[in-house]
Coordinates of C-alpha atoms and ligand atoms in Angstrom, one line a residue:
M16 CA -84.7 42.1 2.1
A17 CA -85.3 43.5 -1.3
S18 CA -87.3 41.2 -3.6
K19 CA -85.3 40.0 -6.5
P20 CA -86.2 40.7 -10.1
W21 CA -86.2 37.0 -10.8
S22 CA -88.0 36.0 -7.6
G23 CA -91.3 35.2 -9.3
R24 CA -91.0 31.5 -9.4
F25 CA -89.5 31.2 -5.9
I26 CA -91.4 30.4 -2.8
Q27 CA -88.6 30.4 -0.2
K28 CA -86.1 33.1 0.4
T29 CA -82.6 32.8 -0.7
D30 CA -80.3 31.5 2.0
K31 CA -78.0 34.2 3.3
L32 CA -74.9 32.2 2.5
V33 CA -76.1 31.6 -1.0
E34 CA -76.8 35.2 -1.5
E35 CA -73.2 36.1 -0.6
F36 CA -71.8 33.2 -2.5
N37 CA -73.8 34.1 -5.6
A38 CA -73.1 37.8 -5.6
S39 CA -70.6 39.4 -7.9
I40 CA -71.5 43.0 -7.0
S41 CA -68.4 43.5 -4.8
F42 CA -66.2 43.3 -8.0
D43 CA -68.5 43.8 -11.0
K44 CA -69.6 47.2 -9.7
R45 CA -66.6 48.5 -11.6
L46 CA -68.6 47.9 -14.8
Y47 CA -71.3 50.4 -13.9
R48 CA -70.5 53.1 -16.5
H49 CA -70.4 50.5 -19.2
D50 CA -73.5 48.8 -18.0
I51 CA -75.3 52.1 -18.2
M52 CA -73.9 53.0 -21.5
G53 CA -75.1 49.6 -22.9
S54 CA -78.6 50.1 -21.3
I55 CA -79.0 53.5 -22.8
A56 CA -78.2 52.2 -26.3
H57 CA -80.7 49.3 -25.7
A58 CA -83.5 51.6 -24.5
K59 CA -83.0 53.9 -27.5
M60 CA -83.2 50.9 -29.9
L61 CA -86.3 49.5 -28.2
A62 CA -88.0 52.8 -28.9
K63 CA -86.6 52.9 -32.4
V64 CA -88.2 49.6 -33.3
G65 CA -91.4 50.4 -31.4
V66 CA -91.2 47.9 -28.5
I67 CA -91.4 50.8 -26.1
T68 CA -92.5 54.4 -26.8
K69 CA -90.1 57.3 -27.2
K70 CA -91.4 58.8 -24.0
E71 CA -90.7 55.7 -22.1
S72 CA -87.2 55.4 -23.5
D73 CA -86.4 59.0 -22.6
K74 CA -87.5 58.4 -19.1
I75 CA -85.4 55.3 -18.8
V76 CA -82.4 57.1 -20.3
G77 CA -82.8 60.0 -18.0
G78 CA -83.0 57.7 -15.0
L79 CA -79.9 55.8 -16.0
K80 CA -77.9 59.0 -16.4
N81 CA -79.0 60.0 -12.9
I82 CA -77.9 56.7 -11.5
E83 CA -74.5 57.1 -13.1
K84 CA -74.1 60.4 -11.3
E85 CA -75.1 58.8 -8.1
I86 CA -72.5 56.1 -8.4
D87 CA -69.9 58.6 -9.6
A88 CA -70.5 60.6 -6.5
G89 CA -70.2 57.6 -4.2
K90 CA -73.9 57.9 -3.1
F91 CA -75.0 54.5 -4.3
V92 CA -75.2 51.8 -1.7
F93 CA -74.3 48.4 -3.1
T94 CA -75.7 45.4 -1.2
Y95 CA -75.3 41.6 -1.7
D96 CA -79.0 41.0 -2.1
L97 CA -78.8 42.8 -5.4
E98 CA -76.4 40.2 -6.7
D99 CA -74.7 42.0 -9.5
I100 CA -74.3 45.4 -11.1
H101 CA -77.0 44.7 -13.7
M102 CA -79.6 44.0 -11.1
A103 CA -78.5 46.8 -8.8
I104 CA -78.9 49.4 -11.5
E105 CA -82.2 48.0 -12.8
K106 CA -83.6 48.0 -9.3
R107 CA -82.6 51.5 -8.7
L108 CA -84.0 52.6 -12.0
T109 CA -87.5 51.3 -11.0
E110 CA -87.1 53.2 -7.7
K111 CA -86.4 56.4 -9.6
V112 CA -88.7 56.3 -12.7
G113 CA -91.3 53.8 -11.5
S114 CA -92.7 50.8 -13.3
V115 CA -91.5 51.9 -16.7
G116 CA -88.0 51.0 -15.5
G117 CA -89.1 47.4 -15.7
K118 CA -89.3 47.8 -19.5
L119 CA -85.6 48.3 -19.9
H120 CA -84.9 44.6 -19.7
T121 CA -87.3 43.7 -22.5
A122 CA -85.6 41.6 -25.1
R123 CA -82.4 41.3 -23.1
S124 CA -80.9 38.8 -20.6
R125 CA -78.1 39.4 -18.2
N126 CA -76.2 36.8 -20.3
D127 CA -75.9 39.1 -23.3
Q128 CA -75.8 42.1 -21.1
V129 CA -72.7 41.0 -19.1
A130 CA -70.9 40.0 -22.3
L131 CA -71.6 43.5 -23.7
D132 CA -70.4 45.2 -20.5
I133 CA -67.1 43.3 -20.4
K134 CA -66.5 44.1 -24.0
L135 CA -67.2 47.8 -23.5
Y136 CA -65.0 47.9 -20.4
L137 CA -62.1 46.0 -22.1
R138 CA -62.1 48.3 -25.1
D139 CA -61.4 51.3 -22.9
E140 CA -58.7 49.4 -21.0
I141 CA -57.0 48.1 -24.1
K142 CA -56.8 51.7 -25.5
E143 CA -55.3 52.9 -22.2
I144 CA -52.8 50.0 -22.0
Q145 CA -51.7 50.7 -25.6
N146 CA -51.0 54.3 -24.6
L147 CA -49.0 53.2 -21.6
I148 CA -47.0 50.8 -23.9
K149 CA -46.3 53.7 -26.3
N150 CA -45.1 55.8 -23.3
L151 CA -42.7 53.1 -22.2
Q152 CA -41.5 52.7 -25.7
K153 CA -40.8 56.5 -25.8
T154 CA -38.8 56.3 -22.6
L155 CA -36.7 53.4 -24.0
V156 CA -36.0 55.4 -27.1
D157 CA -35.1 58.4 -25.0
V158 CA -32.7 56.6 -22.8
A159 CA -31.2 54.8 -25.9
K160 CA -30.7 58.2 -27.6
K161 CA -29.1 59.8 -24.6
N162 CA -26.6 56.9 -24.2
L163 CA -25.7 56.2 -27.8
G164 CA -22.0 55.9 -27.4
C165 CA -22.2 53.5 -24.4
I166 CA -20.8 50.0 -25.0
M167 CA -21.5 47.0 -22.8
P168 CA -21.0 43.3 -23.1
G169 CA -23.8 41.4 -24.8
Y170 CA -24.5 38.0 -23.2
T171 CA -25.4 34.5 -24.1
H172 CA -25.9 31.9 -21.3
L173 CA -25.3 35.0 -19.1
Q174 CA -21.6 34.7 -20.2
R175 CA -20.0 37.7 -21.8
A176 CA -20.3 37.1 -25.5
Q177 CA -19.7 40.1 -27.8
P178 CA -19.6 43.8 -27.2
I179 CA -22.9 45.7 -28.1
L180 CA -24.3 49.2 -27.7
F181 CA -26.3 49.7 -24.5
S182 CA -28.9 51.5 -26.8
H183 CA -29.2 48.4 -28.9
H184 CA -30.0 46.3 -25.9
L185 CA -32.7 48.8 -24.8
L186 CA -34.2 48.8 -28.2
A187 CA -34.6 45.1 -28.1
Y188 CA -37.3 45.8 -25.5
Y189 CA -38.7 48.4 -27.8
E190 CA -39.3 45.7 -30.4
M191 CA -40.9 43.4 -27.8
M192 CA -43.3 46.3 -26.7
K193 CA -44.1 46.8 -30.4
R194 CA -45.3 43.3 -30.7
D195 CA -47.2 43.6 -27.4
Y196 CA -49.0 46.7 -28.8
E197 CA -49.9 44.8 -31.9
R198 CA -51.2 41.9 -29.9
F199 CA -53.5 44.2 -28.0
A200 CA -54.7 45.7 -31.3
G201 CA -55.6 42.2 -32.5
C202 CA -57.4 41.4 -29.3
Y203 CA -59.3 44.7 -29.6
K204 CA -60.6 43.6 -33.1
R205 CA -62.3 40.5 -31.6
V206 CA -63.5 42.4 -28.5
N207 CA -65.2 44.9 -30.8
V208 CA -68.1 42.7 -31.9
M209 CA -71.5 43.5 -30.3
P210 CA -73.3 40.6 -28.5
L211 CA -76.5 42.3 -27.3
G212 CA -79.6 40.8 -28.9
A213 CA -78.5 37.2 -28.3
G214 CA -80.8 37.2 -25.3
A215 CA -80.4 34.4 -22.9
L216 CA -79.0 32.1 -25.6
A217 CA -81.3 31.8 -28.6
G218 CA -81.8 35.3 -29.9
S219 CA -84.9 37.4 -29.6
P220 CA -88.5 37.3 -30.9
Y221 CA -88.6 41.1 -30.9
P222 CA -87.6 42.9 -34.1
L223 CA -84.4 44.3 -32.6
D224 CA -82.1 46.5 -34.6
R225 CA -78.7 45.1 -33.6
D226 CA -76.9 47.1 -36.2
F227 CA -78.2 50.3 -34.6
V228 CA -76.9 49.2 -31.1
A229 CA -73.6 48.3 -32.6
R230 CA -73.3 51.7 -34.3
E231 CA -74.5 53.5 -31.2
L232 CA -71.8 51.9 -29.1
G233 CA -69.0 52.1 -31.7
F234 CA -68.7 48.4 -32.4
D235 CA -67.6 47.1 -35.8
K236 CA -70.7 44.8 -36.1
P237 CA -73.1 42.6 -34.2
T238 CA -72.1 39.0 -33.4
D239 CA -73.3 36.2 -35.8
N240 CA -74.4 33.4 -33.4
S241 CA -76.5 34.0 -30.3
L242 CA -75.1 30.9 -28.5
D243 CA -71.5 32.0 -29.1
S244 CA -72.3 35.6 -28.2
V245 CA -73.2 34.7 -24.6
S246 CA -70.7 31.9 -24.0
D247 CA -67.7 33.4 -25.6
R248 CA -64.9 34.5 -23.3
D249 CA -62.1 34.0 -25.8
F250 CA -61.6 37.8 -25.8
C251 CA -60.9 37.8 -22.1
I252 CA -58.5 34.9 -22.5
E253 CA -56.8 36.5 -25.4
F254 CA -56.4 39.7 -23.4
C255 CA -54.9 37.8 -20.5
S256 CA -52.6 36.0 -22.9
A257 CA -51.4 39.3 -24.4
A258 CA -51.0 40.6 -20.9
S259 CA -49.0 37.5 -19.9
I260 CA -46.6 38.0 -22.8
L261 CA -46.3 41.7 -22.0
I262 CA -45.5 41.1 -18.4
M263 CA -43.0 38.3 -19.3
H264 CA -41.1 41.0 -21.3
L265 CA -41.3 43.4 -18.4
S266 CA -40.1 40.7 -16.0
R267 CA -37.1 39.9 -18.2
F268 CA -36.2 43.5 -18.3
S269 CA -36.7 43.8 -14.5
E270 CA -34.4 40.8 -14.0
E271 CA -31.7 42.6 -16.0
L272 CA -32.2 45.8 -14.0
I273 CA -31.8 43.8 -10.8
L274 CA -28.7 42.1 -12.0
W275 CA -27.2 45.3 -13.4
S276 CA -27.8 47.2 -10.2
S277 CA -26.0 44.6 -8.1
H278 CA -22.5 45.3 -6.8
E279 CA -21.2 42.5 -9.0
F280 CA -22.4 44.2 -12.3
G281 CA -22.5 47.8 -11.2
F282 CA -23.9 48.9 -14.6
I283 CA -26.7 51.0 -13.3
E284 CA -27.9 52.7 -10.1
L285 CA -31.6 53.1 -9.6
S286 CA -32.5 56.5 -8.2
D287 CA -33.3 56.6 -4.4
A288 CA -36.9 57.5 -5.3
F289 CA -37.2 54.0 -6.9
S290 CA -35.4 51.9 -4.4
T291 CA -35.9 51.1 -0.8
G292 CA -33.6 50.5 2.2
S293 CA -34.1 47.6 4.6
S294 CA -36.9 48.5 7.1
F295 CA -36.4 52.1 8.1
I296 CA -38.6 52.9 11.1
E297 CA -39.4 56.5 11.8
I298 CA -39.0 57.5 15.5
G299 CA -39.9 61.1 16.1
D300 CA -38.2 63.3 13.6
A301 CA -35.3 61.0 13.2
Y302 CA -34.9 58.0 10.8
T303 CA -33.3 55.1 12.4
T304 CA -32.5 51.7 11.0
G305 CA -34.7 49.9 13.5
A306 CA -35.4 46.4 12.3
S307 CA -32.7 46.4 9.7
I308 CA -29.3 44.9 10.4
M309 CA -28.1 46.0 7.0
P310 CA -28.0 49.8 6.8
Q311 CA -25.9 49.7 3.7
K312 CA -28.6 48.2 1.5
K313 CA -30.4 49.7 -1.4
N314 CA -32.9 47.3 -2.8
P315 CA -34.3 47.2 -6.3
D316 CA -37.8 46.4 -5.0
V317 CA -39.6 48.0 -8.0
P318 CA -38.2 45.6 -10.6
E319 CA -38.4 42.8 -8.2
L320 CA -42.1 43.4 -7.7
V321 CA -42.7 43.6 -11.5
R322 CA -41.0 40.3 -11.8
G323 CA -43.0 38.9 -8.9
K324 CA -46.4 40.1 -10.2
T325 CA -45.8 38.1 -13.4
G326 CA -46.9 35.1 -11.4
R327 CA -50.4 36.3 -10.8
V328 CA -50.9 37.5 -14.3
Y329 CA -50.0 34.0 -15.6
G330 CA -52.2 32.6 -12.9
N331 CA -55.1 34.7 -14.1
L332 CA -54.7 33.4 -17.6
F333 CA -54.7 29.8 -16.4
S334 CA -57.6 30.4 -14.1
L335 CA -59.7 31.7 -17.1
L336 CA -58.6 28.8 -19.4
T337 CA -59.5 26.3 -16.7
T338 CA -62.8 27.9 -15.9
M339 CA -63.9 27.7 -19.5
K340 CA -62.4 24.3 -20.5
S341 CA -65.4 22.1 -20.1
L342 CA -68.4 24.4 -20.1
P343 CA -71.3 23.3 -22.3
L344 CA -73.0 25.9 -24.3
A345 CA -74.2 28.5 -23.6
Y346 CA -73.9 30.7 -20.5
N347 CA -73.0 29.0 -17.2
K348 CA -72.6 30.7 -13.9
D349 CA -69.0 29.6 -13.7
M350 CA -68.4 32.4 -16.1
Q351 CA -68.9 34.9 -13.4
E352 CA -65.5 33.9 -12.3
D353 CA -64.0 35.7 -15.4
K354 CA -64.1 39.1 -13.9
E355 CA -61.7 39.1 -11.0
A356 CA -59.0 37.4 -13.0
L357 CA -59.6 39.9 -15.8
F358 CA -59.7 43.0 -13.5
D359 CA -56.6 41.9 -11.6
T360 CA -54.7 41.4 -14.9
V361 CA -55.8 44.9 -16.1
D362 CA -54.8 46.6 -12.8
T363 CA -51.5 44.7 -12.5
I364 CA -50.1 45.3 -15.9
K365 CA -51.1 48.9 -15.9
E366 CA -49.3 49.6 -12.7
C367 CA -46.2 47.7 -13.9
I368 CA -45.9 49.6 -17.2
K369 CA -46.5 52.9 -15.5
I370 CA -43.8 52.5 -12.9
L371 CA -41.1 51.4 -15.3
S372 CA -40.9 54.7 -17.3
P373 CA -39.9 57.0 -14.5
M374 CA -37.6 54.4 -13.0
L375 CA -35.7 54.2 -16.3
Q376 CA -35.6 57.9 -16.7
T377 CA -34.0 58.5 -13.3
M378 CA -31.6 55.6 -13.2
E379 CA -27.9 56.3 -13.5
I380 CA -25.9 54.5 -16.1
N381 CA -22.3 53.7 -15.3
K382 CA -20.7 53.8 -18.7
E383 CA -17.2 53.1 -17.5
R384 CA -18.2 49.9 -15.6
M385 CA -20.1 48.7 -18.7
F386 CA -17.2 49.4 -21.0
N387 CA -14.7 47.8 -18.7
A388 CA -16.8 44.7 -18.5
T389 CA -16.2 44.2 -22.2
K390 CA -12.4 43.9 -21.7
G391 CA -10.3 40.9 -20.8
G392 CA -13.1 38.4 -21.6
F393 CA -12.1 37.7 -25.2
L394 CA -15.3 39.4 -26.4
T395 CA -13.8 40.1 -29.8
A396 CA -12.5 36.5 -30.4
T397 CA -15.2 36.1 -33.1
D398 CA -13.9 39.2 -34.8
A399 CA -10.4 37.7 -34.8
A400 CA -11.8 34.5 -36.4
D401 CA -13.6 36.5 -39.0
Y402 CA -10.3 38.3 -39.7
L403 CA -8.7 35.0 -40.6
V404 CA -11.7 34.0 -42.7
K405 CA -11.2 37.2 -44.7
K406 CA -7.6 36.1 -45.2
G407 CA -8.8 32.9 -46.8
I408 CA -8.8 30.4 -43.9
P409 CA -12.0 28.3 -43.6
F410 CA -14.2 29.4 -40.7
R411 CA -13.9 26.1 -38.8
E412 CA -10.1 26.3 -38.9
S413 CA -10.1 29.9 -37.9
H414 CA -12.3 29.1 -35.0
H415 CA -9.9 26.4 -33.9
I416 CA -6.8 28.7 -34.2
I417 CA -8.5 31.5 -32.2
G418 CA -9.5 28.9 -29.6
K419 CA -5.9 28.0 -29.1
I420 CA -5.0 31.7 -28.8
V421 CA -7.6 32.2 -26.1
A422 CA -6.3 29.1 -24.2
Y423 CA -2.8 30.6 -24.5
C424 CA -4.0 34.0 -23.1
I425 CA -5.8 32.3 -20.2
K426 CA -2.7 30.3 -19.3
N427 CA -0.5 33.4 -19.5
R428 CA -3.0 35.8 -17.9
K429 CA -3.2 38.0 -21.0
A430 CA -6.0 39.7 -22.8
L431 CA -6.1 39.6 -26.7
E432 CA -5.0 43.2 -26.8
D433 CA -1.8 42.4 -24.8
L434 CA -0.5 40.0 -27.5
T435 CA 2.4 41.1 -29.6
L436 CA 2.4 40.6 -33.4
K437 CA 5.0 37.9 -32.8
E438 CA 2.7 36.0 -30.5
W439 CA -0.2 36.2 -33.0
K440 CA 2.1 34.9 -35.7
W441 CA 3.0 31.8 -33.6
F442 CA -0.6 30.6 -34.3
S443 CA -0.9 31.7 -37.9
K444 CA 1.4 33.2 -40.4
V445 CA -1.4 35.3 -42.0
F446 CA -1.7 37.7 -39.0
D447 CA -0.4 41.2 -39.6
E448 CA -0.7 44.6 -37.8
G449 CA -4.3 44.8 -38.9
I450 CA -5.4 42.4 -36.2
R451 CA -4.9 45.0 -33.5
K452 CA -7.6 47.2 -34.8
I453 CA -9.9 44.2 -35.5
I454 CA -9.9 43.1 -31.9
S455 CA -10.7 46.6 -30.5
I456 CA -14.0 46.8 -28.9
E457 CA -15.2 49.8 -30.9
T458 CA -14.2 48.1 -34.2
S459 CA -16.1 45.0 -33.3
V460 CA -19.3 46.9 -32.4
N461 CA -19.2 49.1 -35.5
S462 CA -18.4 46.4 -37.9
R463 CA -21.9 44.9 -37.3
K464 CA -23.6 47.2 -39.7
V465 CA -26.0 44.7 -41.0
K466 CA -29.7 45.6 -40.7
G467 CA -30.7 44.9 -37.1
G468 CA -27.0 44.9 -36.0
T469 CA -25.4 46.7 -33.1
A470 CA -23.1 49.1 -35.1
L471 CA -23.7 52.8 -34.2
E472 CA -24.7 53.4 -37.8
A473 CA -27.3 50.6 -37.8
V474 CA -28.7 51.6 -34.5
K475 CA -29.0 55.2 -35.6
K476 CA -30.8 54.1 -38.7
R477 CA -33.3 52.0 -36.7
L478 CA -33.8 55.0 -34.3
K479 CA -34.9 57.1 -37.3
E480 CA -37.5 54.5 -38.3
I481 CA -38.7 54.2 -34.8
E482 CA -39.2 57.9 -34.5
R483 CA -41.7 57.6 -37.3
E484 CA -43.3 54.5 -35.7
I485 CA -44.1 56.1 -32.3
R486 CA -45.1 59.5 -33.4
Ligands
LIG529 N1 -73.3 38.3 -12.7 C1 -73.4 37.4 -13.8 C2 -72.0 37.2 -14.4 O1 -71.1 37.9 -14.1 C3 -74.3 38.0 -14.8 C4 -75.0 37.1 -15.7 C5 -75.9 36.2 -14.9 N2 -76.8 35.5 -15.7 C6 -77.6 34.6 -15.1 N3 -78.5 34.1 -15.9 N4 -77.6 34.3 -13.9 O2 -71.8 36.3 -15.2

């Protein structure tokens, strides 16, 4: 068994069970690049302030770069007895460059080191996630532009409410993604503060140049309180919270795609490449519906899984909040539990955003079904009420009159567009021929020209602005 860097004060060996229980190497090895990057900056700074010599620093930096190559190439063997990525790399460094490797950890603790590593890692991931969000936004805009004339029912309470442009509906998700993007940008700001130099908890007796390290690593500035530096995981929680809101949006969208692709709606059809059948089993060259008793099925598994994965992303947020809730200052080993929740959140939201774009690009949109669904459901009843208002009737009264007309239509199995002018006039004298145009679906949509409204004119205007936003 390798002796541990901290084994000085210990007489007995660590119990095998404890060794495994304590270790985080199985998951924190993914931080190796960032750990090495941080160590290089630290070694350079130690030489700069004269704690180690330039020669020693160069040797350490060279060794660290070599180790990175070893890990990149899959040649590095990770074992439990090395506990975590920080110790694994430090141990290997001493093997490679000799006892000078032991100088790297001067004026540093794993407590400030791990905080640094997570921040370096998260910065990269946030940037990547923001790019993925932009991509999805571009797809939404693309599909919205291609289907500009397409009208569908808009819903409240999942009841058909008023006709809207399909593009307007898609762009609602664009706006949500825009806020998600901004939330990650806000999170990035608080990630981008450099904790190294806090030591174990109290700061360092060495004349460290923390500004130099911050600059070297592209941080905005060093942190201001050593205790806070090593015990802060707000930035992980914030990240998981932004991720939860993001995936909540993706889940709502997925839910709509699932509904829309059902036979009952029939608004869209997901491409075969993004759907699955029920349990096809390959026998020889032939495909046969082995376990499935439903050969007709085409399932929207992809949006269902996105919706399903929302659960674990929320769970990760709660796991982190709960882990942190009663920890006294400063570092506690409980905090090692931050990583799996964080990594799983990163992986999950990335794969979900990634898969939605091609799925949207390849889905078929059934414009006729969408448009037909706007008919017969009195979706322009509000427009008829507004018509009466324009003729001078107070809104409440107009509302009541139209309500009566709708009841009459239901009783006589008629749509608003089936009514003759004579019938309209039974309910109010002020109706004239004009009402026919008012209750047309297109008129209804295009009358909503207000900023943010669904009229073609308003949507086109917003699209122009958006094009500037996502350039
Ligand atoms: N593996 C640890 C973690 O992830 C690193 C910090 C350990 N520090 C300590 N003093 N035991 O939190």
